[in-house]
Short mmCIF file of N, CA and C in Angstrom, two decimals:
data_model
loop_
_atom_site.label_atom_id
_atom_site.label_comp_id
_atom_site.label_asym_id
_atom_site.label_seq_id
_atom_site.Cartn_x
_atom_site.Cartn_y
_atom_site.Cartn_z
N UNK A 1 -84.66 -31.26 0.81
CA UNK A 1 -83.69 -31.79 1.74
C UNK A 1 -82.46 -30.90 1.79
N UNK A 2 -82.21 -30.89 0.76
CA UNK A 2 -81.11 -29.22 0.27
C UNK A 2 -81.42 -28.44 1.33
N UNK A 3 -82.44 -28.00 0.88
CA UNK A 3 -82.52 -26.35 1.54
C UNK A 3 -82.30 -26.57 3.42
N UNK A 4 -83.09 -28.31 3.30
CA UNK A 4 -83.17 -28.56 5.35
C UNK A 4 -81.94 -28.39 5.76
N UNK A 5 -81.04 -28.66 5.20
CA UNK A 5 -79.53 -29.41 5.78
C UNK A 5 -79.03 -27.57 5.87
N UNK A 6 -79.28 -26.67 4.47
CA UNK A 6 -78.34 -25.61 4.87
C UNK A 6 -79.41 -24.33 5.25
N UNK A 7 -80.57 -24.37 6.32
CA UNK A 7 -81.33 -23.88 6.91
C UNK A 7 -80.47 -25.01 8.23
N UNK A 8 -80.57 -25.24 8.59
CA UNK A 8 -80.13 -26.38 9.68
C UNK A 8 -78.09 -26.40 10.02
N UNK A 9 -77.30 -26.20 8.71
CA UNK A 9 -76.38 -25.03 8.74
C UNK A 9 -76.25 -23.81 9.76
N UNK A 10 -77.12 -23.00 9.08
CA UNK A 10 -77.19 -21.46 9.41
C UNK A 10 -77.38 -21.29 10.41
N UNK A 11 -78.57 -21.97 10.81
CA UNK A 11 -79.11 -22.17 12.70
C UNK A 11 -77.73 -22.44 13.18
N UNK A 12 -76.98 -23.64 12.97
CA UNK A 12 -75.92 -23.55 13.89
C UNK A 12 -74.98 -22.80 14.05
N UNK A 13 -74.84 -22.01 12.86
CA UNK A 13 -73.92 -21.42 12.59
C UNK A 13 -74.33 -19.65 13.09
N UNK A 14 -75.40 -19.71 13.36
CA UNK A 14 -76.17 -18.29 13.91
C UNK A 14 -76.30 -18.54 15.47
N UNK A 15 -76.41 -20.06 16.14
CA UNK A 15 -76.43 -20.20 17.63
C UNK A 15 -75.08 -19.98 17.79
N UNK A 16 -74.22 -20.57 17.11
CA UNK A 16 -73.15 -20.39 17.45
C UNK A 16 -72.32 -18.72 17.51
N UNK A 17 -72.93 -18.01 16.89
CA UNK A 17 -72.86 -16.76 16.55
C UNK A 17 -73.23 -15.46 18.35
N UNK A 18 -74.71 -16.36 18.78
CA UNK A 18 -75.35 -15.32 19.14
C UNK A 18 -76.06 -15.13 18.88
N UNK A 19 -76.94 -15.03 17.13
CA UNK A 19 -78.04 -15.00 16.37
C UNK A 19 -78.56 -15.25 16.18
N UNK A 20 -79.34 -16.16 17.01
CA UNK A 20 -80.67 -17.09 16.57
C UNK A 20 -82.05 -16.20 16.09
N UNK A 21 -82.03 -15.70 16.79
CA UNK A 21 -83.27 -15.20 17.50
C UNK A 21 -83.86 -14.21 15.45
N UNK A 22 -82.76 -13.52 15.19
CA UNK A 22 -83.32 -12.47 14.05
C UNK A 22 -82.78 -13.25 12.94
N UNK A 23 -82.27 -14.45 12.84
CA UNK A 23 -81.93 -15.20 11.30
C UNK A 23 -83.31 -15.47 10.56
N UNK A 24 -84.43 -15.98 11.08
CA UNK A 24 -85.70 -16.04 10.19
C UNK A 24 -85.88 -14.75 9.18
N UNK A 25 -85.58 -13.47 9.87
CA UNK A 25 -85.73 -12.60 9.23
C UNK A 25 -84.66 -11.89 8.02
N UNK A 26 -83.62 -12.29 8.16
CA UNK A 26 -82.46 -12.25 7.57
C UNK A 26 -82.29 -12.64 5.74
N UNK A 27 -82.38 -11.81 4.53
CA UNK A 27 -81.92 -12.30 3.80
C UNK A 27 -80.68 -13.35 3.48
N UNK A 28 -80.94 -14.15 2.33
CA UNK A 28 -79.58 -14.66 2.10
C UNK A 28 -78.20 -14.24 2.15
N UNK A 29 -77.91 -13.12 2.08
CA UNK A 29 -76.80 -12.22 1.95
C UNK A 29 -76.78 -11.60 3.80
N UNK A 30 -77.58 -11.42 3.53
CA UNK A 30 -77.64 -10.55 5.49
C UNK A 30 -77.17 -11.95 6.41
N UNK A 31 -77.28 -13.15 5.91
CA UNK A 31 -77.25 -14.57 6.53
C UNK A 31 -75.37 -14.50 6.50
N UNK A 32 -75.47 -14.48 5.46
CA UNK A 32 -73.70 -14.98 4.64
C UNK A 32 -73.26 -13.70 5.28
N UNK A 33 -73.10 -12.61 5.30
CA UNK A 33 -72.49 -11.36 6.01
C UNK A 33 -72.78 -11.54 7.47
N UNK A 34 -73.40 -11.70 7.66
CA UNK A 34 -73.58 -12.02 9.07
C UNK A 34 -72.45 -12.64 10.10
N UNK A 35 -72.53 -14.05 9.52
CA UNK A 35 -71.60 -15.53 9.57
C UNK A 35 -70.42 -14.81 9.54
N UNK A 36 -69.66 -14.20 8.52
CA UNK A 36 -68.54 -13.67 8.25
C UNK A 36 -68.30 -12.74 9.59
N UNK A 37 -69.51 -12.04 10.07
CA UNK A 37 -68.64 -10.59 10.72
C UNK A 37 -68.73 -11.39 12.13
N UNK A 38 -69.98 -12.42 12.52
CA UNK A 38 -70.01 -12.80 13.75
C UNK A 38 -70.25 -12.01 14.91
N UNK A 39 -71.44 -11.33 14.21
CA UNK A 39 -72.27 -10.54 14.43
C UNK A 39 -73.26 -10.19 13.41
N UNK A 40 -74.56 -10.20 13.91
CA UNK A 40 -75.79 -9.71 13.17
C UNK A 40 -75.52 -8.21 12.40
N UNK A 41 -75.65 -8.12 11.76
CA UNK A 41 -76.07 -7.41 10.43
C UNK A 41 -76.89 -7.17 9.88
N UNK A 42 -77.64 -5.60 9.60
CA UNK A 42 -78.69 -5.38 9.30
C UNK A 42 -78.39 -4.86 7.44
N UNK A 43 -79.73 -5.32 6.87
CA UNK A 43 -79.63 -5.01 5.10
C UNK A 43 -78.93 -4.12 4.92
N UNK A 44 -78.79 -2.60 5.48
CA UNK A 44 -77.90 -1.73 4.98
C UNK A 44 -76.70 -2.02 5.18
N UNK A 45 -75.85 -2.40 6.14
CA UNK A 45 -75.01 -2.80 6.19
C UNK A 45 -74.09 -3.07 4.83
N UNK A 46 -72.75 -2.34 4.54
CA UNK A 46 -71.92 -2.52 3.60
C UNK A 46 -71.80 -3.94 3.18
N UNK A 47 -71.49 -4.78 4.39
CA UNK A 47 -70.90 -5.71 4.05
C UNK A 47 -72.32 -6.83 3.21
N UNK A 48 -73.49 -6.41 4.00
CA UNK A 48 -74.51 -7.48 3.47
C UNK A 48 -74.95 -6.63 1.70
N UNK A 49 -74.40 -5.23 1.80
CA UNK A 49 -75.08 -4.74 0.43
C UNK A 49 -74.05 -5.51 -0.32
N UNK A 50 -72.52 -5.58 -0.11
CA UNK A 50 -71.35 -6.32 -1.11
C UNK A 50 -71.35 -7.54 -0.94
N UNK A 51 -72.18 -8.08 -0.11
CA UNK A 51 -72.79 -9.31 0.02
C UNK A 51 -74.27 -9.87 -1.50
N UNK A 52 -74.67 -9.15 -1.41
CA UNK A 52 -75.94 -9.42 -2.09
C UNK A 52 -75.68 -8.89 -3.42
N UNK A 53 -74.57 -7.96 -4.10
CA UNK A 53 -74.19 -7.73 -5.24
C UNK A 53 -73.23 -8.76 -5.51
N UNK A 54 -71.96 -9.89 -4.67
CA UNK A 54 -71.76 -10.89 -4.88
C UNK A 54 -72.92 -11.66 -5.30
N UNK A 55 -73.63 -12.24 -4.92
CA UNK A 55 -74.91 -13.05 -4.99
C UNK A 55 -75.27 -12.95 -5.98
N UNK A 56 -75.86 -11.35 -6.85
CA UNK A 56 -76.49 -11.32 -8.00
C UNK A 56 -75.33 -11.49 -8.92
N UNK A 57 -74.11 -11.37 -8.87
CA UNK A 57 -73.19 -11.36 -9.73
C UNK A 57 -72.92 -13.13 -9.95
N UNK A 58 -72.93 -13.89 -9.21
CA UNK A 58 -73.30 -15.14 -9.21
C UNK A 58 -74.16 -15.78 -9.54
N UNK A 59 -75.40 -15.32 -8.90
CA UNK A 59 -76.69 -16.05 -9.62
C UNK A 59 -76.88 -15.43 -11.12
N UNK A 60 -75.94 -14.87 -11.88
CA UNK A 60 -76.10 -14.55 -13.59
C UNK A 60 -75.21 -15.87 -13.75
N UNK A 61 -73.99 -16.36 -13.43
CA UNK A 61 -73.05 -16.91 -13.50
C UNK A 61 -73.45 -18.48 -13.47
N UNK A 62 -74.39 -18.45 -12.02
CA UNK A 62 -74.61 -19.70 -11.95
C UNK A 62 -76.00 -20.42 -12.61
N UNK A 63 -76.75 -19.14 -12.88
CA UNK A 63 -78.34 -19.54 -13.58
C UNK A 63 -79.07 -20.36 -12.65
N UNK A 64 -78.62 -20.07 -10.89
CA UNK A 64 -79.71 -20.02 -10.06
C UNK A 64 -79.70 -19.40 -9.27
N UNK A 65 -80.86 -19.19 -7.86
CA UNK A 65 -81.13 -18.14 -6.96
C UNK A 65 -80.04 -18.00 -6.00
N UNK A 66 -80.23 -17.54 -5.66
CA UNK A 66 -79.05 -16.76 -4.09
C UNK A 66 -79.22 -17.65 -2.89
N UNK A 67 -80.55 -18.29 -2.80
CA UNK A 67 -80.70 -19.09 -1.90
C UNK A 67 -79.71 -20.47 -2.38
N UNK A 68 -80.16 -20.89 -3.66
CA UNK A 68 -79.40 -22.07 -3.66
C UNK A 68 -78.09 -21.69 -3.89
N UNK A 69 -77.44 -20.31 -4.22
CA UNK A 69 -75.74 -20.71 -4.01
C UNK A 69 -75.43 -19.94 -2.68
N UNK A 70 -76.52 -19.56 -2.10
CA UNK A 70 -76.09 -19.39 -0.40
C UNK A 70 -75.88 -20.53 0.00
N UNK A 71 -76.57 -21.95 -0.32
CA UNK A 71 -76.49 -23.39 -0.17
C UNK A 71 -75.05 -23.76 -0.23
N UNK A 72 -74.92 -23.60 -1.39
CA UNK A 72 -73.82 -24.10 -1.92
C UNK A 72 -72.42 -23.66 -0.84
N UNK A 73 -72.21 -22.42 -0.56
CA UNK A 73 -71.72 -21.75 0.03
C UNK A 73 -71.00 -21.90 0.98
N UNK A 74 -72.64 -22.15 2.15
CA UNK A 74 -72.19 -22.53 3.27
C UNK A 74 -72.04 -23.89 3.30
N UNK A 75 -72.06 -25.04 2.19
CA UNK A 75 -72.15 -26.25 2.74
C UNK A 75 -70.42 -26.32 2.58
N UNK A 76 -69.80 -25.71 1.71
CA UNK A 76 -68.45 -25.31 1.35
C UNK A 76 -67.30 -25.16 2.29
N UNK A 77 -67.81 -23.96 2.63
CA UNK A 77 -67.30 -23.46 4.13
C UNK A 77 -67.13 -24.16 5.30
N UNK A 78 -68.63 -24.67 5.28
CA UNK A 78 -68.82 -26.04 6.19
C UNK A 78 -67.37 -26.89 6.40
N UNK A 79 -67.52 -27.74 4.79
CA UNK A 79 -66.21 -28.53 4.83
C UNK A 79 -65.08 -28.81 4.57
N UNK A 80 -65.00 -26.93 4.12
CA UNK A 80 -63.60 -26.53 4.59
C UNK A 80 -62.58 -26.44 6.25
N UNK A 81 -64.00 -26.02 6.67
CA UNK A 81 -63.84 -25.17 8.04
C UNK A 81 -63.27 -26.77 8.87
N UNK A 82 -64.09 -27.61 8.57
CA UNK A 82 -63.98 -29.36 8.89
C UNK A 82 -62.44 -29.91 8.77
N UNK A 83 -61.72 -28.90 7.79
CA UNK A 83 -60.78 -29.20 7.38
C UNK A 83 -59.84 -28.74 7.74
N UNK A 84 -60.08 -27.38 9.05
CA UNK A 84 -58.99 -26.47 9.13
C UNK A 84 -58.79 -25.03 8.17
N UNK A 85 -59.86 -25.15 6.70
CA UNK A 85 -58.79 -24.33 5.95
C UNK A 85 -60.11 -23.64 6.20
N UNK A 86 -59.72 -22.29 6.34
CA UNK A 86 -60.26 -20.69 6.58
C UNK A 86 -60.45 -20.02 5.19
N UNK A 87 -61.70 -19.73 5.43
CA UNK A 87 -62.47 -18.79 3.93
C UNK A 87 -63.65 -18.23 4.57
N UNK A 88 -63.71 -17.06 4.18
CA UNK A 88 -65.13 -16.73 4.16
C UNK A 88 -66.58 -16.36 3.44
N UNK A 89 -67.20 -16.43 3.46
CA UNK A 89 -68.40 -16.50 2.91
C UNK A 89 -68.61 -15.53 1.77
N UNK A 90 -67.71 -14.17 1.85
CA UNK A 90 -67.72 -13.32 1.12
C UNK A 90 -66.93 -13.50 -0.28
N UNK A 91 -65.69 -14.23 0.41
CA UNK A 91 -64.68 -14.92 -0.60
C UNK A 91 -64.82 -15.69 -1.93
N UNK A 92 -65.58 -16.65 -0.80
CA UNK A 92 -66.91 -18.06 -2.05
C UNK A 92 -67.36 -17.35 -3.09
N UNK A 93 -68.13 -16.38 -2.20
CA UNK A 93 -69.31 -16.08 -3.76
C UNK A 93 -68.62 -15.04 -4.76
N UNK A 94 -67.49 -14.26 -3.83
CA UNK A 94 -67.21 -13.48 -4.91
C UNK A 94 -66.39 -14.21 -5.75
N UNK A 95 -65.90 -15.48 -5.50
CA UNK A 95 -65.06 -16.04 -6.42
C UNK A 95 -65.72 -16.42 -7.55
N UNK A 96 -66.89 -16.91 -7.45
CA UNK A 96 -68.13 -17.69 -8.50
C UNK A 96 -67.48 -16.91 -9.63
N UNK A 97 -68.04 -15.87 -10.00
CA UNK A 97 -67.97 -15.59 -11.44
C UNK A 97 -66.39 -15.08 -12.07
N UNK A 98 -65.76 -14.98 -10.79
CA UNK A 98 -64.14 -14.63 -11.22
C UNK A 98 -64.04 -16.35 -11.62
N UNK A 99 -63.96 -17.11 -10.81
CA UNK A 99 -63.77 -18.73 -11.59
C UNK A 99 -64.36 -18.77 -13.24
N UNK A 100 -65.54 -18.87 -13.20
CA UNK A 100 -66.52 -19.14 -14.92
C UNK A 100 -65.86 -18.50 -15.66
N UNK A 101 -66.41 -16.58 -15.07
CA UNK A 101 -66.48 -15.62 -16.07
C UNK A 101 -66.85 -15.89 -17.12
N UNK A 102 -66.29 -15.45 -18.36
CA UNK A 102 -67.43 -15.50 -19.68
C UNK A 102 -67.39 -16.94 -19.96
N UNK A 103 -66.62 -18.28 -19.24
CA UNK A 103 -66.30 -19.48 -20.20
C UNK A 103 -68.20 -20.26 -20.52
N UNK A 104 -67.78 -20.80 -21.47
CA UNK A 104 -69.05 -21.54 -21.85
C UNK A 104 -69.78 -22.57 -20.91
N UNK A 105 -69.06 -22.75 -19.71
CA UNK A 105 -69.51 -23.67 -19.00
C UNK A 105 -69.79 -22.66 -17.66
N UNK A 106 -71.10 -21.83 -18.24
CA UNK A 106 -71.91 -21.23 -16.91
C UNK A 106 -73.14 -22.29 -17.02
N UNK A 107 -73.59 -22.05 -15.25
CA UNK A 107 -74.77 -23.01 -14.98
C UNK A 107 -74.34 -24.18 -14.27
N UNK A 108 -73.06 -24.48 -14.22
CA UNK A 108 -72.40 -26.16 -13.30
C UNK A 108 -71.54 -25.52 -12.59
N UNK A 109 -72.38 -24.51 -11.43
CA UNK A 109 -71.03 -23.85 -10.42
C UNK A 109 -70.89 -24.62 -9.14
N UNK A 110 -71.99 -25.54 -8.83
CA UNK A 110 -71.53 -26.68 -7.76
C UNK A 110 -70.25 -27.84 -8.37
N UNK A 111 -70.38 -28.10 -9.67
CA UNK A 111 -69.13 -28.68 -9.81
C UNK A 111 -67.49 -27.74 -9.31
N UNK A 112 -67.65 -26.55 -10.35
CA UNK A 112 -66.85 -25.65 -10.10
C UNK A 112 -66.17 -25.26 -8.29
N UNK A 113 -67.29 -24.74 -7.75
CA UNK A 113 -67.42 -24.75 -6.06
C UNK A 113 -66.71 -26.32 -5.45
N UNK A 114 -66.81 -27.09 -5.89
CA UNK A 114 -66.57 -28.40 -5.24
C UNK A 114 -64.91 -28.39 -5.92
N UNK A 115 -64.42 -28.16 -7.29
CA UNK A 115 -63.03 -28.22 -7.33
C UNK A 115 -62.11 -27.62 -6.81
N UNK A 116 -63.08 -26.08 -6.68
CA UNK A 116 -62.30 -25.42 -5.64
C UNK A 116 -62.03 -26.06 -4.07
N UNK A 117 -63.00 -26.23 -3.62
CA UNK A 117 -62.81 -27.02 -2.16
C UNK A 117 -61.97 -27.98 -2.17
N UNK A 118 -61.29 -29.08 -3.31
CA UNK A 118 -60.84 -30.02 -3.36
C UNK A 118 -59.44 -29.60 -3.56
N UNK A 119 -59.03 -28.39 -4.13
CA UNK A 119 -58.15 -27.71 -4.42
C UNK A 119 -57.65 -27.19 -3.15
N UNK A 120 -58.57 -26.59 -2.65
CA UNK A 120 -58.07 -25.61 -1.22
C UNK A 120 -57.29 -26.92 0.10
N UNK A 121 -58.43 -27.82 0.29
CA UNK A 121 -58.12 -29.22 1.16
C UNK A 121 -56.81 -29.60 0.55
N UNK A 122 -56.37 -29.49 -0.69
CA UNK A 122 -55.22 -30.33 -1.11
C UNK A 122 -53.69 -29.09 -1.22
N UNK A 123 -54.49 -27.83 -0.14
CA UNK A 123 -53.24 -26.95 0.17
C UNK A 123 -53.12 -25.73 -0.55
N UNK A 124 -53.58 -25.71 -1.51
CA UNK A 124 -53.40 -24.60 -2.67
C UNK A 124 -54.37 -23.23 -1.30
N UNK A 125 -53.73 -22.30 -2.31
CA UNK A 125 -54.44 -20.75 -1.55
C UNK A 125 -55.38 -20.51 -1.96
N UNK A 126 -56.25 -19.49 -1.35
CA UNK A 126 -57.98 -19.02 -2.19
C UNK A 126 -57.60 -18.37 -3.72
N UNK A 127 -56.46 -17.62 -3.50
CA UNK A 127 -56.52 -17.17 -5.06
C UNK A 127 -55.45 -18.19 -6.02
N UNK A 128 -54.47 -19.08 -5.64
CA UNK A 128 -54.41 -20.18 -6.41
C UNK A 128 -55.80 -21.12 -7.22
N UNK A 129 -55.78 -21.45 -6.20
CA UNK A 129 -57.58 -22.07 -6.19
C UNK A 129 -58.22 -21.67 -7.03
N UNK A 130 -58.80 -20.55 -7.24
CA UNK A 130 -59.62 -19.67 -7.81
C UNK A 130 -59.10 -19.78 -9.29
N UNK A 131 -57.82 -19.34 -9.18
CA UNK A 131 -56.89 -19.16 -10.52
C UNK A 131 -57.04 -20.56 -11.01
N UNK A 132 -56.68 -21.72 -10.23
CA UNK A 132 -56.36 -22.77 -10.99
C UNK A 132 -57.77 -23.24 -11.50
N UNK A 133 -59.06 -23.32 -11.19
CA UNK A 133 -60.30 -23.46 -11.64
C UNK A 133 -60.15 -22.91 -12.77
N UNK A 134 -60.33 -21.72 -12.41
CA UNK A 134 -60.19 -20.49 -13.78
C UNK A 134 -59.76 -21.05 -15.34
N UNK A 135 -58.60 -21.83 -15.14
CA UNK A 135 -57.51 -22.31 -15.80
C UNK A 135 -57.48 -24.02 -16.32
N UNK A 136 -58.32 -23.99 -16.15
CA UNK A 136 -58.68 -25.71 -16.39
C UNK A 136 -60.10 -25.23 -17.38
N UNK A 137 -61.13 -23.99 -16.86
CA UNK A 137 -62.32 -23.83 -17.69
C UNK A 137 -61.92 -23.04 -18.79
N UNK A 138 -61.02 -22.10 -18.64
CA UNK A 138 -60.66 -21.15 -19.88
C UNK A 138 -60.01 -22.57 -21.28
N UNK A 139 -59.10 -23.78 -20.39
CA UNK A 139 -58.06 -25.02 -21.26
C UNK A 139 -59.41 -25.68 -22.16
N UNK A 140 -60.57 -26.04 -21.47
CA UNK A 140 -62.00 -27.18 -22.21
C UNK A 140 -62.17 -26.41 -23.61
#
């Protein structure tokens, strides 16, 4: 059901783009770079290669795939964007492991991802945000 809702995401977020048509073919990262430039993007592409080295730098962080914190991601963005507050896709993931980093609580980055969002909605900046996560996991 996960995966329907942010496959069902992307579509809109790729019609809305222009992109329908080549997203089937699209890695996770080529998806998330994509969205960001608002315009299609092919694998070589800088932004989808610093796209997909976010991703792996995350999925160590988060101890799952790229698909599910591409999930995570865009459902984020989603309801930020719902909210007015502006981030992009590149932002999210590269924040993942700047938030954890080495703390003992890798593997619960949808909690993490969700304080941030709750943080950002309640006004704070992306790198407040980021910082103040940071700073509550470094305090446990």
């Amino acid at each position: 059901m996960k995966c329907l809702l942010s496959v069902l995401f992307l579509t809109f977020a790729f019609n809305l783009c222009g992109l329908a048509h080549a997203q089937q073919n699209l890695s996770v990262a080529a998806q998330l770079a994509s969205i960001d430039a608002a315009r299609m993007l092919n694998e070589s592409d800088p932004a989808v290669v610093r796209m997909r080295s976010a991703l792996d730098d995350a999925k160590l962080v988060c101890r799952v795939d790229s698909l599910v914190t591409g999930d995570q991601v865009a459902a984020i963005r989603k309801a930020l964007a719902a909210k007015n507050v502006t981030v992009t896709n590149i932002e999210l993931v590269e924040m993942i492991p700047q938030m954890v980093g080495n703390s003992k609580f890798r593997g619960k980055c949808e909690q993490y991802i969700a304080m941030y969002a709750a943080l950002r909605d309640k006004g704070f900046s992306h790198p407040k945000a980021t910082n103040a996560v940071r700073g509550v996991l470094n305090g446990l």
